[in-house]
Amino acid sequence: MQMRRLGAGGPEVSALGLGCMGMSSNYGPPADRGEMIELIRAAVARGVTFFDTAEAYGPFANEELVGEALAPYRGRVVIATKFGFDLGSGSDPRGMKGVPRLNSRPAHIREVVEASLRRLGVERIDLLYQHRVDPEVPIEEVAGAVKDLIREGKVGHFGLSEAGARTIRRAHAVQPVTAVQSEYSLWTRGPEAEVLPVIEELGIGFVPFSPLGRGFLTGAMGAGTTFASTDFRAAMPRFAPDALKANQALVDRIAAIAKDRQATSAQIALAWLLAKKPWIVPIPGTTKVHRLEENIGATGIELTPTDLVEIDAALAAVEIAGARYPEHLQKLVGH
């Protein structure tokens, strides 16, 4: 497994991490706990050293799962988790139905960190992200609170998730930001406009989540695909039947590119990200060992700058249908 450094002063991690959210939440009923522990350990055996979780996944269950699975490997892996929601408060009063209230107040950050340390079974959180920017708490206060926790040895590095360029700059001025996590893939390229240039300037690593388009870019679904009510894709405009049908053109082009390179569509989608910048570390999620192995195979595919130009040109003619999130969730992005 190739290794990459997250940010100028961040930890060295495997070029491909493992997103663990879907093992416990958002894609339907939780997967079998024992099987997921074995999957996480299979990832370690195959060279993966970077694992992503959050208190909100479950909630709480995913941190407990990751903590148990990685207990034998403490000191040999990097675990990222997140704060930013008040999970006991119900929905946000600002009209964000079904979304917990945002809460990045310093006292709450400290409470979340103490609880996450217990669930993960560690003495230090390697990388702590603010899950979503809280407009009611100045980012300088958030960064300052994390800075204190770093000084105390409870947190190793500070990260931001789905933050805008201006917020990243303000936070970085108080406490250096090691990594920014946002959705980025062949069908979600928003970070290219402002976020990626800023983090490259500041020496910050970038962690794309949903690098396989929540499964769509693998070619495993189509216009007739339906989602259970417990699967959050059921509420996403981009996964509505008409959008899936329209976006099939993108999947078809990726499949053609993959065939030319004797790879799978998933591998091309991940290799494209890996080739973009040496400080990009995607975190595809899965609940299946064969998909884990397929994803890891992407690290052996080297796309040249010419390849990237050709891929971008092939995909440029495809207009993506459907928004990333429903409106109430989109309000939490890009501040």
XYZ file of C-alpha atoms in Angstrom:
335
model
C 0.000 0.000 0.000
C 1.297 3.432 -0.936
C 1.473 6.011 1.833
C 0.645 9.719 1.761
C 1.042 12.565 4.215
C -2.061 14.441 5.310
C -1.102 18.085 5.316
C 2.331 19.616 5.755
C 2.581 18.516 9.383
C 0.019 15.749 9.469
C 0.256 11.984 9.866
C 1.384 9.565 7.193
C -1.541 7.361 6.151
C -2.386 4.794 3.510
C -3.193 6.346 0.133
C -6.701 4.951 0.482
C -8.586 5.058 3.754
C -11.795 3.342 4.837
C -14.989 5.269 5.512
C -16.918 3.363 8.182
C -20.227 5.280 8.319
C -22.222 2.870 6.172
C -21.464 -0.018 8.500
C -23.729 1.520 11.142
C -26.041 4.070 9.553
C -27.523 5.947 6.587
C -27.509 3.120 4.032
C -30.182 0.988 5.652
C -30.084 -1.255 8.745
C -26.686 -1.613 10.434
C -24.523 -4.399 9.056
C -23.618 -7.396 11.219
C -21.226 -6.147 13.889
C -18.975 -9.187 13.876
C -18.662 -9.095 10.100
C -17.781 -5.406 10.153
C -15.086 -5.955 12.773
C -13.599 -8.609 10.513
C -13.867 -6.253 7.518
C -12.038 -3.449 9.310
C -9.323 -5.866 10.389
C -9.117 -7.199 6.824
C -8.462 -3.632 5.705
C -5.576 -3.346 8.179
C -4.164 -6.643 6.916
C -4.205 -5.210 3.393
C -2.319 -2.062 4.371
C -5.093 0.413 5.169
C -4.079 2.612 8.105
C -6.663 5.447 7.944
C -10.189 4.976 9.295
C -13.031 7.509 9.356
C -15.905 7.582 11.844
C -18.024 10.109 13.797
C -20.164 10.278 16.908
C -23.129 11.024 14.630
C -22.865 7.679 12.821
C -25.354 5.462 14.558
C -25.271 7.691 16.531
C -22.354 6.530 18.690
C -22.439 2.913 17.472
C -19.887 3.434 14.715
C -17.239 4.823 17.049
C -17.751 1.833 19.344
C -17.434 -0.535 16.381
C -14.277 1.125 15.059
C -12.770 1.254 18.536
C -13.303 -2.458 19.123
C -12.110 -3.472 15.665
C -8.924 -1.428 15.849
C -8.050 -2.138 19.485
C -5.300 -4.619 18.515
C -3.672 -2.027 16.249
C -3.409 1.036 18.493
C -0.439 3.133 17.522
C -0.343 1.589 14.052
C -3.441 3.211 12.551
C -4.904 6.714 12.297
C -8.521 7.202 13.407
C -10.487 10.299 12.439
C -13.740 11.236 14.151
C -15.962 14.315 14.311
C -17.915 16.704 16.535
C -20.452 19.357 15.651
C -23.950 18.112 16.430
C -25.960 18.103 19.625
C -27.249 14.573 19.270
C -29.591 14.745 22.232
C -31.381 17.887 21.129
C -33.691 16.744 18.349
C -33.898 18.540 15.015
C -32.303 21.902 14.384
C -34.800 24.702 15.095
C -33.755 26.558 11.926
C -35.941 24.365 9.781
C -33.524 21.504 9.075
C -35.959 18.652 9.524
C -34.404 15.429 10.745
C -30.990 16.993 11.327
C -29.677 17.343 14.886
C -28.975 20.829 16.147
C -25.505 22.088 15.274
C -23.349 22.651 18.339
C -19.677 23.600 18.154
C -19.516 25.532 21.388
C -16.166 24.938 23.106
C -17.691 23.282 26.166
C -19.632 20.882 23.954
C -16.550 20.063 21.878
C -14.771 19.033 25.057
C -17.707 16.846 26.136
C -17.808 15.145 22.737
C -14.071 14.488 22.756
C -14.187 12.874 26.187
C -17.047 10.613 25.083
C -15.376 9.752 21.774
C -12.149 8.830 23.557
C -14.094 6.356 25.691
C -15.977 4.821 22.772
C -12.852 4.510 20.635
C -10.818 3.175 23.544
C -7.908 5.520 22.880
C -6.050 8.189 24.825
C -5.806 10.557 21.862
C -7.984 11.211 18.823
C -5.607 11.267 15.869
C -7.672 13.618 13.694
C -10.697 15.561 14.935
C -12.974 17.207 12.375
C -15.700 19.765 12.886
C -18.474 17.815 11.150
C -20.286 20.878 9.829
C -19.600 24.577 10.333
C -21.806 26.100 13.036
C -22.740 29.650 11.970
C -23.601 30.532 15.575
C -20.063 29.864 16.855
C -17.142 31.820 15.356
C -14.700 29.400 13.756
C -11.906 31.066 15.726
C -13.531 29.826 18.956
C -13.839 26.330 17.513
C -10.214 26.274 16.399
C -9.139 27.635 19.770
C -11.010 24.892 21.623
C -9.376 22.200 19.502
C -5.998 23.891 19.974
C -6.428 23.525 23.740
C -7.278 19.839 23.351
C -4.188 19.336 21.189
C -2.042 20.979 23.873
C -3.550 18.624 26.435
C -2.692 15.603 24.313
C -6.312 14.543 23.778
C -6.318 15.389 20.068
C -3.545 15.027 17.519
C -4.725 17.087 14.541
C -7.564 19.445 13.576
C -9.788 19.032 10.541
C -12.854 20.590 8.934
C -15.636 18.907 6.985
C -17.592 20.587 4.171
C -16.177 24.004 5.099
C -15.818 26.895 2.661
C -12.524 28.503 1.669
C -12.941 31.556 3.896
C -13.713 29.450 6.966
C -10.682 27.270 6.275
C -8.414 30.328 6.201
C -9.852 31.740 9.428
C -9.552 28.443 11.281
C -6.032 27.786 10.001
C -4.872 31.157 11.336
C -5.729 30.033 14.881
C -4.847 26.329 14.756
C -3.244 24.758 11.686
C -5.770 22.616 9.854
C -4.338 19.229 8.908
C -7.135 17.995 6.641
C -10.366 19.115 5.027
C -13.007 16.505 4.250
C -15.639 17.128 1.585
C -17.524 15.179 -1.034
C -15.434 15.008 -4.204
C -15.693 12.601 -7.111
C -16.195 12.342 -10.842
C -19.748 13.638 -10.403
C -19.212 16.074 -7.502
C -16.445 18.509 -8.371
C -17.415 21.582 -6.372
C -14.206 21.679 -4.263
C -12.134 22.372 -7.378
C -13.318 25.981 -7.627
C -12.139 27.408 -4.293
C -11.393 24.791 -1.649
C -8.634 22.811 -3.352
C -6.596 25.917 -4.327
C -6.774 27.245 -0.759
C -5.739 24.032 0.932
C -2.905 23.530 -1.540
C -1.677 27.032 -0.710
C -1.892 26.384 3.032
C -0.416 22.866 2.987
C -3.604 21.088 4.094
C -4.527 17.527 3.128
C -7.811 16.690 1.429
C -10.024 13.685 2.221
C -12.792 13.060 -0.330
C -15.788 11.233 1.091
C -18.266 9.421 -1.166
C -15.535 9.130 -3.834
C -17.661 6.508 -5.600
C -20.751 8.724 -5.690
C -22.484 6.787 -2.882
C -22.199 3.698 -5.071
C -23.519 5.180 -8.313
C -20.148 5.528 -10.046
C -19.488 1.796 -9.681
C -22.196 1.063 -12.246
C -24.070 -1.116 -9.785
C -27.325 0.833 -9.992
C -29.567 2.351 -12.643
C -32.854 4.115 -13.259
C -34.824 1.228 -11.785
C -32.901 1.162 -8.525
C -35.012 1.809 -5.431
C -33.901 2.618 -1.906
C -35.383 1.661 1.443
C -36.762 4.411 3.650
C -33.808 3.868 5.999
C -31.365 4.588 3.153
C -30.686 8.318 2.998
C -30.214 8.159 -0.785
C -34.006 7.809 -1.016
C -34.279 11.517 -0.138
C -31.421 12.747 -2.330
C -32.443 14.484 -5.574
C -29.495 12.945 -7.429
C -30.869 9.468 -6.729
C -34.424 10.127 -7.913
C -35.388 7.857 -10.842
C -35.239 10.607 -13.479
C -31.836 11.764 -12.241
C -30.457 8.228 -12.166
C -31.618 7.736 -15.732
C -30.047 11.002 -16.884
C -26.787 10.353 -15.025
C -26.375 6.906 -16.584
C -24.478 8.607 -19.409
C -21.693 9.421 -16.942
C -21.500 5.842 -15.710
C -21.385 4.552 -19.280
C -18.424 6.785 -20.098
C -16.564 5.750 -16.956
C -17.194 2.084 -17.815
C -15.737 2.590 -21.291
C -12.619 4.219 -19.848
C -12.280 1.398 -17.319
C -12.564 -1.257 -20.018
C -9.749 0.369 -22.007
C -7.503 0.185 -18.929
C -8.588 -3.300 -17.836
C -9.966 -1.919 -14.590
C -13.366 -1.537 -12.945
C -15.356 1.670 -12.906
C -14.783 2.014 -9.161
C -11.044 1.697 -9.636
C -10.977 4.401 -12.302
C -13.029 6.745 -10.096
C -10.572 6.264 -7.217
C -7.450 6.348 -9.393
C -8.658 9.654 -10.849
C -8.737 11.161 -7.359
C -5.371 9.696 -6.389
C -3.781 11.137 -9.530
C -5.117 14.637 -8.923
C -2.799 15.554 -6.035
C -0.379 13.650 -3.771
C -2.126 15.024 -0.689
C -5.571 13.616 -1.567
C -6.637 10.528 0.418
C -10.083 9.148 -0.548
C -12.101 7.168 2.002
C -14.487 4.867 0.126
C -16.791 2.874 2.351
C -17.964 -0.696 1.935
C -19.420 -3.600 3.891
C -17.962 -6.297 1.611
C -14.419 -7.671 1.554
C -14.399 -8.153 -2.227
C -15.296 -4.481 -2.700
C -12.563 -3.525 -0.242
C -10.060 -5.452 -2.328
C -11.392 -3.930 -5.544
C -11.015 -0.425 -4.121
C -7.491 -1.082 -2.882
C -6.655 -2.228 -6.403
C -7.076 1.383 -7.528
C -3.800 2.282 -5.828
C -1.994 0.207 -8.451
C -3.464 2.167 -11.366
C -1.339 5.128 -12.420
C -3.130 7.757 -14.473
C -0.874 10.260 -16.221
C -1.649 13.962 -16.657
C -2.621 13.106 -20.237
C -4.984 10.432 -18.957
C -6.616 12.971 -16.636
C -7.115 15.422 -19.494
C -8.685 12.701 -21.617
C -10.971 11.541 -18.813
C -12.069 15.077 -18.007
C -12.761 15.732 -21.687
C -14.772 12.519 -22.004
C -16.919 13.418 -19.015
C -17.278 17.152 -19.675
C -20.168 16.658 -22.056
C -22.265 14.964 -19.370
C -24.434 17.318 -17.336
C -25.116 15.906 -13.878
C -28.799 15.836 -12.961
C -30.021 16.372 -9.414
C -28.654 18.237 -6.417
C -26.249 16.584 -3.970
C -28.591 17.044 -1.023
C -32.161 18.135 -0.381
C -32.315 21.824 0.437
C -32.356 21.463 4.237
C -29.097 19.491 4.171
C -27.446 21.695 1.567
C -27.765 24.557 4.064
C -25.072 22.868 6.153
C -22.479 22.887 3.375
C -19.840 25.368 2.303
C -19.949 28.021 5.020
